[in-house]
Short mmCIF file of C-alpha atoms in Angstrom, two decimals:
data_model
loop_
_atom_site.label_atom_id
_atom_site.label_comp_id
_atom_site.label_asym_id
_atom_site.label_seq_id
_atom_site.Cartn_x
_atom_site.Cartn_y
_atom_site.Cartn_z
CA MET S 11 7.04 6.58 -17.61
CA VAL S 12 3.49 5.38 -18.07
CA GLU S 13 2.75 3.23 -21.06
CA GLY S 14 -0.74 2.65 -22.41
CA ARG S 15 -1.32 -0.27 -24.73
CA GLY S 16 -4.19 -0.56 -27.13
CA GLY S 17 -7.55 1.05 -26.51
CA GLY S 18 -10.59 0.64 -24.39
CA GLY S 19 -8.91 1.50 -21.11
CA GLY S 20 -10.68 4.81 -20.66
CA ALA S 21 -13.90 3.30 -19.36
CA ARG S 22 -12.15 1.12 -16.85
CA LYS S 23 -11.74 3.26 -13.76
CA ARG S 24 -10.44 1.46 -10.74
CA ALA S 25 -13.24 2.04 -8.25
CA GLY S 26 -16.22 -0.05 -7.38
CA LYS S 27 -14.52 -3.41 -7.69
CA MET S 28 -15.25 -6.80 -6.24
CA GLY S 29 -12.54 -8.90 -4.71
CA GLY S 30 -12.59 -12.47 -3.52
CA ARG S 31 -13.78 -13.60 -0.15
CA GLU S 32 -12.06 -11.75 2.66
CA GLY S 33 -12.22 -12.14 6.40
CA GLU S 34 -13.05 -9.39 8.89
CA GLY S 35 -15.39 -7.26 6.86
CA GLU S 36 -13.97 -7.73 3.40
CA GLY S 37 -16.38 -10.58 2.51
CA ARG S 38 -18.06 -10.91 -0.87
CA GLY S 39 -18.65 -7.92 -3.06
CA ARG S 40 -21.58 -7.59 -5.40
CA GLY S 41 -19.85 -6.61 -8.58
CA GLY S 42 -18.75 -3.21 -9.75
CA ARG S 43 -21.87 -1.07 -9.83
CA THR S 44 -21.69 2.68 -10.05
CA GLY S 45 -23.40 4.76 -7.43
CA ARG S 46 -22.69 7.36 -4.76
CA GLY S 47 -19.95 5.35 -3.15
CA ARG S 48 -22.23 3.11 -1.14
CA VAL S 49 -20.71 -0.27 -0.37
CA GLU S 50 -23.18 -3.11 -0.60
CA GLY S 51 -21.94 -6.00 1.48
CA GLY S 52 -18.36 -6.30 2.62
CA GLY S 53 -16.18 -6.86 -0.41
CA GLY S 54 -16.34 -3.86 -2.71
CA GLU S 55 -13.57 -1.32 -2.83
CA GLY S 56 -15.07 2.13 -2.60
CA ARG S 57 -17.95 2.14 -5.05
CA GLN S 58 -17.84 4.67 -7.80
CA GLY S 59 -18.53 7.96 -6.06
CA GLU S 60 -19.64 11.49 -6.65
CA GLY S 61 -16.31 13.17 -7.25
CA LYS S 62 -15.29 16.54 -5.92
CA GLN S 63 -14.55 19.12 -8.57
CA GLY S 64 -10.90 19.41 -9.42
CA GLU S 65 -9.05 22.71 -9.48
CA GLY S 66 -6.37 22.11 -12.09
CA LYS S 67 -3.00 21.30 -10.60
CA HIS S 68 -4.15 22.87 -7.31
CA GLY S 69 -7.18 20.65 -6.73
CA PHE S 70 -8.11 17.01 -6.56
CA GLY S 71 -9.35 15.25 -9.68
CA THR S 72 -12.97 14.80 -10.65
CA GLN S 73 -14.71 11.44 -10.66
CA ALA S 74 -18.40 11.71 -11.49
CA ALA S 75 -20.74 8.80 -10.91
CA SER S 76 -22.26 8.97 -14.37
CA ALA S 77 -19.03 9.57 -16.26
CA HIS S 78 -18.34 6.00 -17.23
CA LEU S 79 -19.02 2.34 -16.72
CA THR S 80 -17.19 0.62 -13.90
CA PHE S 81 -15.19 -2.53 -14.48
CA SER S 82 -16.11 -5.58 -12.41
CA PRO S 83 -13.64 -8.41 -11.81
CA VAL S 84 -16.64 -10.75 -11.91
CA LEU S 85 -15.96 -10.78 -15.66
CA PRO S 86 -12.46 -12.32 -15.68
CA ALA S 87 -13.32 -14.52 -12.68
CA ALA S 88 -16.35 -15.91 -14.51
CA LYS S 89 -14.47 -16.34 -17.74
CA TYR S 90 -11.47 -17.96 -16.06
CA PRO S 91 -12.47 -20.16 -13.08
CA ALA S 92 -8.74 -20.77 -12.45
CA ILE S 93 -8.58 -17.29 -10.92
CA LYS S 94 -10.74 -18.43 -8.01
CA ALA S 95 -8.23 -21.19 -7.29
CA LEU S 96 -5.61 -18.51 -6.66
CA MET S 97 -7.57 -17.24 -3.63
CA ARG S 98 -5.64 -19.33 -1.15
CA PRO S 99 -2.96 -18.62 1.46
CA ASP S 100 0.66 -18.22 0.41
CA PRO S 101 2.42 -21.26 1.95
CA HIS S 102 5.83 -19.54 1.80
CA LEU S 103 4.87 -16.16 3.25
CA LYS S 104 5.35 -17.04 6.91
CA TRP S 105 8.80 -18.50 6.27
CA THR S 106 9.91 -15.59 4.11
CA VAL S 107 8.80 -13.06 6.73
CA THR S 108 10.42 -15.04 9.54
CA GLY S 109 13.71 -15.05 7.61
CA MET S 110 13.50 -11.29 7.10
CA VAL S 111 12.85 -10.65 10.80
CA LEU S 112 15.81 -12.83 11.77
CA ALA S 113 18.00 -11.09 9.19
CA GLN S 114 17.22 -7.73 10.77
CA LEU S 115 17.98 -9.08 14.23
CA LEU S 116 21.35 -10.29 12.95
CA ALA S 117 21.91 -6.86 11.42
CA CYS S 118 21.13 -5.29 14.81
CA TRP S 119 23.83 -7.41 16.41
CA LEU S 120 26.32 -6.43 13.71
CA ALA S 121 25.38 -2.74 14.00
CA ARG S 122 26.70 -2.56 17.56
CA GLY S 123 30.24 -1.82 16.41
CA LEU S 124 29.53 0.22 13.29
CA ALA S 125 30.58 3.83 12.93
CA TRP S 126 27.56 6.12 12.70
CA ARG S 127 28.11 6.94 9.03
CA TRP S 128 28.19 3.25 8.11
CA LEU S 129 25.21 2.54 10.32
CA PHE S 130 23.08 5.02 8.35
CA PHE S 131 24.50 3.78 5.05
CA TRP S 132 23.48 0.19 5.76
CA ALA S 133 20.18 1.36 7.24
CA TYR S 134 19.36 2.89 3.85
CA ALA S 135 20.95 0.34 1.53
CA PHE S 136 19.96 -2.87 3.35
CA GLY S 137 17.71 -2.20 6.31
CA GLY S 138 15.52 0.20 4.33
CA CYS S 139 14.84 -2.49 1.73
CA VAL S 140 14.06 -5.12 4.36
CA ASN S 141 11.85 -2.93 6.55
CA HIS S 142 9.94 -1.50 3.58
CA SER S 143 9.45 -5.03 2.31
CA LEU S 144 8.16 -6.05 5.75
CA THR S 145 5.54 -3.29 5.63
CA LEU S 146 4.38 -4.78 2.31
CA ALA S 147 4.36 -8.23 3.86
CA ILE S 148 2.09 -6.76 6.55
CA HIS S 149 -0.07 -5.42 3.73
CA ASP S 150 -0.34 -8.91 2.26
CA ILE S 151 -1.02 -10.45 5.68
CA SER S 152 -3.78 -7.89 6.31
CA HIS S 153 -5.72 -9.73 3.57
CA ASN S 154 -5.36 -13.00 5.53
CA THR S 155 -2.90 -14.47 3.03
CA ALA S 156 -0.55 -16.03 5.57
CA PHE S 157 -2.96 -18.45 7.26
CA GLY S 158 -6.24 -17.99 5.38
CA THR S 159 -9.50 -16.28 6.24
CA GLY S 160 -10.48 -19.07 8.63
CA ARG S 161 -7.56 -18.18 10.93
CA ALA S 162 -7.87 -14.41 11.06
CA ALA S 163 -6.35 -14.16 14.56
CA CYS S 164 -3.21 -15.99 13.41
CA ASN S 165 -2.82 -13.46 10.60
CA ARG S 166 -3.22 -10.53 13.01
CA TRP S 167 -0.60 -11.86 15.42
CA PHE S 168 1.78 -12.81 12.64
CA ALA S 169 1.55 -9.26 11.31
CA ILE S 170 2.61 -8.02 14.76
CA PHE S 171 5.59 -10.40 14.57
CA ALA S 172 6.50 -9.02 11.13
CA ASN S 173 6.27 -5.53 12.66
CA LEU S 174 9.12 -6.12 15.14
CA PRO S 175 12.08 -4.83 13.03
CA ILE S 176 10.14 -1.71 12.03
CA GLY S 177 10.66 -0.34 15.53
CA LEU S 178 7.26 1.33 15.89
CA PRO S 179 3.80 -0.31 16.17
CA TYR S 180 2.20 -0.30 12.73
CA ALA S 181 0.54 -3.57 11.76
CA ALA S 182 -2.75 -3.40 13.67
CA SER S 183 -3.45 0.21 12.70
CA PHE S 184 -2.63 -0.51 9.09
CA LYS S 185 -5.16 -3.34 8.97
CA LYS S 186 -7.85 -1.10 10.46
CA TYR S 187 -7.43 1.63 7.86
CA HIS S 188 -6.52 -0.51 4.87
CA VAL S 189 -9.97 -2.07 4.85
CA ASP S 190 -11.35 1.42 4.14
CA HIS S 191 -8.86 1.96 1.33
CA HIS S 192 -10.34 -1.03 -0.47
CA ARG S 193 -13.96 -0.27 0.40
CA TYR S 194 -13.84 3.46 -0.33
CA LEU S 195 -11.03 4.00 -2.82
CA GLY S 196 -10.46 7.75 -2.92
CA GLY S 197 -13.30 8.35 -0.48
CA ASP S 198 -13.11 11.85 0.96
CA GLY S 199 -12.49 11.54 4.70
CA LEU S 200 -12.45 7.72 4.52
CA ASP S 201 -9.47 6.67 2.41
CA VAL S 202 -6.52 8.01 4.40
CA ASP S 203 -4.18 7.12 1.55
CA VAL S 204 -5.33 10.34 -0.16
CA PRO S 205 -3.25 13.39 0.84
CA THR S 206 -4.95 16.23 2.68
CA ARG S 207 -5.76 19.55 1.04
CA PHE S 208 -3.03 21.12 3.19
CA GLU S 209 -0.43 18.73 1.72
CA GLY S 210 -1.56 19.55 -1.79
CA TRP S 211 -1.43 23.28 -1.13
CA LEU S 212 1.99 23.30 0.56
CA PHE S 213 3.98 20.72 -1.40
CA CYS S 214 3.52 22.14 -4.89
CA THR S 215 7.06 22.93 -6.07
CA PRO S 216 9.86 20.48 -6.94
CA ALA S 217 11.79 21.21 -3.74
CA ARG S 218 8.69 20.90 -1.57
CA LYS S 219 7.51 17.74 -3.32
CA LEU S 220 10.97 16.24 -2.72
CA LEU S 221 10.62 17.11 0.97
CA TRP S 222 7.14 15.54 0.97
CA LEU S 223 8.62 12.27 -0.33
CA VAL S 224 11.29 12.33 2.38
CA LEU S 225 8.61 12.84 5.02
CA GLN S 226 6.25 10.14 3.72
CA PRO S 227 6.53 7.98 6.88
CA PHE S 228 5.31 10.87 9.01
CA PHE S 229 2.42 11.79 6.74
CA TYR S 230 1.24 8.19 6.47
CA SER S 231 1.39 7.87 10.25
CA LEU S 232 -0.27 11.18 11.17
CA ARG S 233 -2.79 11.61 8.33
CA PRO S 234 -5.28 9.01 9.67
CA LEU S 235 -5.40 10.82 13.01
CA CYS S 236 -6.41 14.04 11.25
CA VAL S 237 -8.58 12.74 8.41
CA HIS S 238 -10.42 9.79 9.94
CA PRO S 239 -9.63 9.17 13.62
CA LYS S 240 -10.86 5.87 15.02
CA ALA S 241 -11.02 4.38 18.48
CA VAL S 242 -7.93 2.45 19.55
CA THR S 243 -8.52 -1.29 19.31
CA ARG S 244 -7.33 -4.11 21.56
CA MET S 245 -5.04 -5.37 18.80
CA GLU S 246 -3.42 -1.95 18.52
CA LEU S 247 -2.70 -1.99 22.23
CA CYS S 248 -1.24 -5.48 21.95
CA ASN S 249 0.83 -4.36 18.96
CA ALA S 250 2.20 -1.41 20.94
CA LEU S 251 3.03 -3.52 24.02
CA VAL S 252 4.76 -6.26 22.03
CA GLN S 253 6.75 -3.70 20.06
CA LEU S 254 7.77 -1.82 23.20
CA ALA S 255 8.92 -5.06 24.81
CA ALA S 256 10.95 -6.02 21.73
CA ASP S 257 12.55 -2.58 21.49
CA ALA S 258 13.41 -2.60 25.21
CA THR S 259 14.96 -6.05 24.89
CA ILE S 260 17.14 -5.06 21.92
CA TYR S 261 18.27 -1.90 23.73
CA ALA S 262 19.04 -3.81 26.94
CA LEU S 263 21.03 -6.50 25.12
CA TRP S 264 22.91 -4.50 22.47
CA GLY S 265 22.59 -0.80 23.31
CA LEU S 266 21.50 2.27 21.35
CA LYS S 267 22.96 1.70 17.88
CA PRO S 268 20.82 -1.33 16.97
CA MET S 269 17.65 0.62 17.82
CA VAL S 270 18.83 3.61 15.80
CA TYR S 271 19.57 1.21 12.93
CA LEU S 272 16.03 -0.22 12.99
CA LEU S 273 14.30 3.15 13.20
CA ALA S 274 16.57 4.65 10.54
CA SER S 275 15.85 1.64 8.30
CA SER S 276 12.13 2.35 8.55
CA LEU S 277 12.30 6.12 8.14
CA LEU S 278 14.82 6.06 5.30
CA GLY S 279 13.32 3.04 3.57
CA LEU S 280 9.82 4.50 3.59
CA GLY S 281 11.02 7.96 2.60
CA LEU S 282 13.02 8.92 -0.48
CA HIS S 283 13.92 5.38 -1.52
CA PRO S 284 13.52 3.52 -4.84
CA ILE S 285 10.96 1.13 -3.35
CA SER S 286 8.88 4.09 -2.15
CA GLY S 287 8.00 4.80 -5.74
CA HIS S 288 5.08 2.43 -5.29
CA PHE S 289 3.38 4.94 -2.97
CA VAL S 290 3.06 7.35 -5.88
CA ALA S 291 2.78 4.83 -8.71
CA GLU S 292 -0.33 3.09 -7.41
CA HIS S 293 -3.04 5.77 -7.43
CA TYR S 294 -1.70 9.12 -8.65
CA MET S 295 -3.16 10.29 -11.96
CA PHE S 296 -0.24 10.19 -14.36
CA LEU S 297 -2.79 9.93 -17.17
CA LYS S 298 -6.16 11.64 -17.03
CA GLY S 299 -8.93 9.16 -16.38
CA HIS S 300 -6.72 6.48 -14.82
CA GLU S 301 -6.32 6.40 -11.05
CA THR S 302 -4.74 2.97 -10.49
CA TYR S 303 -1.67 1.57 -12.23
CA SER S 304 0.38 -1.59 -12.13
CA TYR S 305 4.15 -1.93 -12.26
CA TYR S 306 5.63 -5.15 -13.62
CA GLY S 307 9.35 -4.50 -13.02
CA PRO S 308 11.99 -6.39 -11.00
CA LEU S 309 11.36 -4.62 -7.68
CA ASN S 310 8.26 -6.79 -7.35
CA TRP S 311 10.63 -9.59 -6.42
CA ILE S 312 11.38 -7.94 -3.05
CA THR S 313 8.00 -6.28 -2.45
CA PHE S 314 5.58 -9.20 -2.53
CA ASN S 315 4.37 -8.18 -6.00
CA VAL S 316 2.72 -5.00 -4.72
CA GLY S 317 3.34 -3.58 -8.19
CA TYR S 318 0.53 -5.75 -9.54
CA HIS S 319 -1.81 -3.20 -8.09
CA MET S 320 -4.77 -3.32 -10.42
CA GLU S 321 -4.79 -7.08 -10.07
CA HIS S 322 -4.63 -6.67 -6.29
CA HIS S 323 -7.56 -4.26 -6.14
CA ASP S 324 -9.58 -6.57 -8.37
CA PHE S 325 -8.83 -9.61 -6.20
CA PRO S 326 -7.55 -8.54 -2.75
CA SER S 327 -7.82 -12.07 -1.36
CA ILE S 328 -5.24 -13.38 -3.83
CA PRO S 329 -1.77 -13.30 -2.21
CA GLY S 330 0.99 -11.34 -3.87
CA CYS S 331 2.77 -14.49 -5.01
CA ASN S 332 -0.22 -15.36 -7.23
CA LEU S 333 -0.97 -11.92 -8.69
CA PRO S 334 1.28 -12.44 -11.75
CA LEU S 335 -0.84 -15.50 -12.55
CA VAL S 336 -3.97 -13.32 -12.67
CA ARG S 337 -2.42 -11.25 -15.43
CA LYS S 338 -1.13 -14.39 -17.17
CA ILE S 339 -4.56 -16.05 -17.08
CA ALA S 340 -6.52 -12.97 -18.16
CA PRO S 341 -4.08 -10.76 -20.13
CA GLU S 342 -6.83 -9.07 -22.14
CA TYR S 343 -8.07 -7.40 -18.94
CA TYR S 344 -4.69 -5.92 -17.95
CA ASP S 345 -2.09 -5.73 -20.72
CA HIS S 346 -3.73 -2.83 -22.57
CA LEU S 347 -3.98 -0.62 -19.48
CA PRO S 348 -1.42 2.09 -18.61
CA GLN S 349 1.43 0.76 -16.53
CA HIS S 350 4.67 1.96 -14.93
CA HIS S 351 8.09 0.56 -15.81
CA SER S 352 10.28 2.23 -13.17
CA TRP S 353 9.49 3.39 -9.65
CA VAL S 354 12.55 5.66 -9.73
CA LYS S 355 11.16 7.32 -12.87
CA VAL S 356 7.83 7.66 -11.07
CA LEU S 357 9.53 9.62 -8.27
CA TRP S 358 11.44 11.78 -10.77
CA ASP S 359 8.28 12.63 -12.70
CA PHE S 360 6.36 13.32 -9.51
CA VAL S 361 8.94 15.87 -8.39
CA PHE S 362 9.59 17.68 -11.68
CA ASP S 363 6.28 17.40 -13.55
CA ASP S 364 4.10 20.42 -12.73
CA SER S 365 0.93 18.43 -13.36
CA LEU S 366 1.79 15.96 -10.58
CA GLY S 367 1.76 16.43 -6.84
CA PRO S 368 -0.30 15.51 -3.78
CA PHE S 369 -3.39 16.92 -5.55
CA ALA S 370 -3.04 14.41 -8.42
CA ARG S 371 -5.54 12.04 -6.84
CA VAL S 372 -9.22 11.31 -7.37
CA LYS S 373 -11.51 12.16 -4.48
CA ARG S 374 -15.10 10.97 -4.28
CA VAL S 375 -17.92 11.21 -1.77
CA CYS S 376 -18.75 7.82 -0.30
CA LYS S 377 -21.49 6.67 2.03
CA LEU S 378 -20.48 4.41 4.87
CA ALA S 379 -21.34 0.75 4.58
CA GLU S 380 -23.80 -0.41 7.19
CA ASN S 381 -21.55 -3.30 8.26
CA ARG S 382 -18.35 -1.33 8.73
CA LEU S 383 -15.75 -2.65 11.14
#
């Protein structure tokens, strides 16, 4: 269910936004100007672009550069200086993540003697929650929220540490592509969060959309290689080597079942799982003219407040723990906008509503920033 409160939300499309100061190419934006998707400086999130024409439920949505004014978070930040004070590292993030990694290692030890049916049950019910939450911790860390922008290398290595229970190298590649998601929101061939035309064409019935949700981990892993391949970085190699060493150590100490538990936790937790509703809730057009939505429900407690998604795109340098304060400080900028109340309901609607599917996304043409990573 999407609820819209009050009026005035139609002109506030969530592209071309300025966040706070970010390290490694996410520096200071220059407000929320409209244009052809060109990013001026390092901080904008995919400037308002020249949208591709939609084709009803079988084509991506339209977003024309002259269709509306673009909201700029400069407005609430200027009106409420307290928001700038929220752009600081989360002092508890590193301890929370460390506890989650240790919990999964303990679960690996306990999984040695489990029957296979119970192993997969706990991989979905417990491990899926923990591993999905760790991917969202990695998302938060990718914005330098663990140690601050002045210690970018510490954030990168800590993300690799948080990656260990996931079983497959993920953190370094996520950082590389997530920068583009913020710079070029919905950018055709740049924002790999947008499904491909093949996905939209194939997964267009309830049964196929359900299968698409189950296979989300595979699409999120393989889509960047097809849509926007990039050269492998040194950090990605380090991520892969550290992960391989950790996996080999777990297998050597405790055998096959703990490794199956970790991998099943990741695949099941990122697939058809209640927490996975955020994948669809964030940027799929449940209401025409709105491409980004927040969710303010209880699952934020275990997902580092990723549901506060409009607040996050406005101020990506604010850690998840502080995003509720953004809404509390500046409610007139958020409370009237459409919002989700249940990620499970989001998944239900996505599967059974004919107007929703992989095509229910805005695509726009964006020009590359000159100072891209």
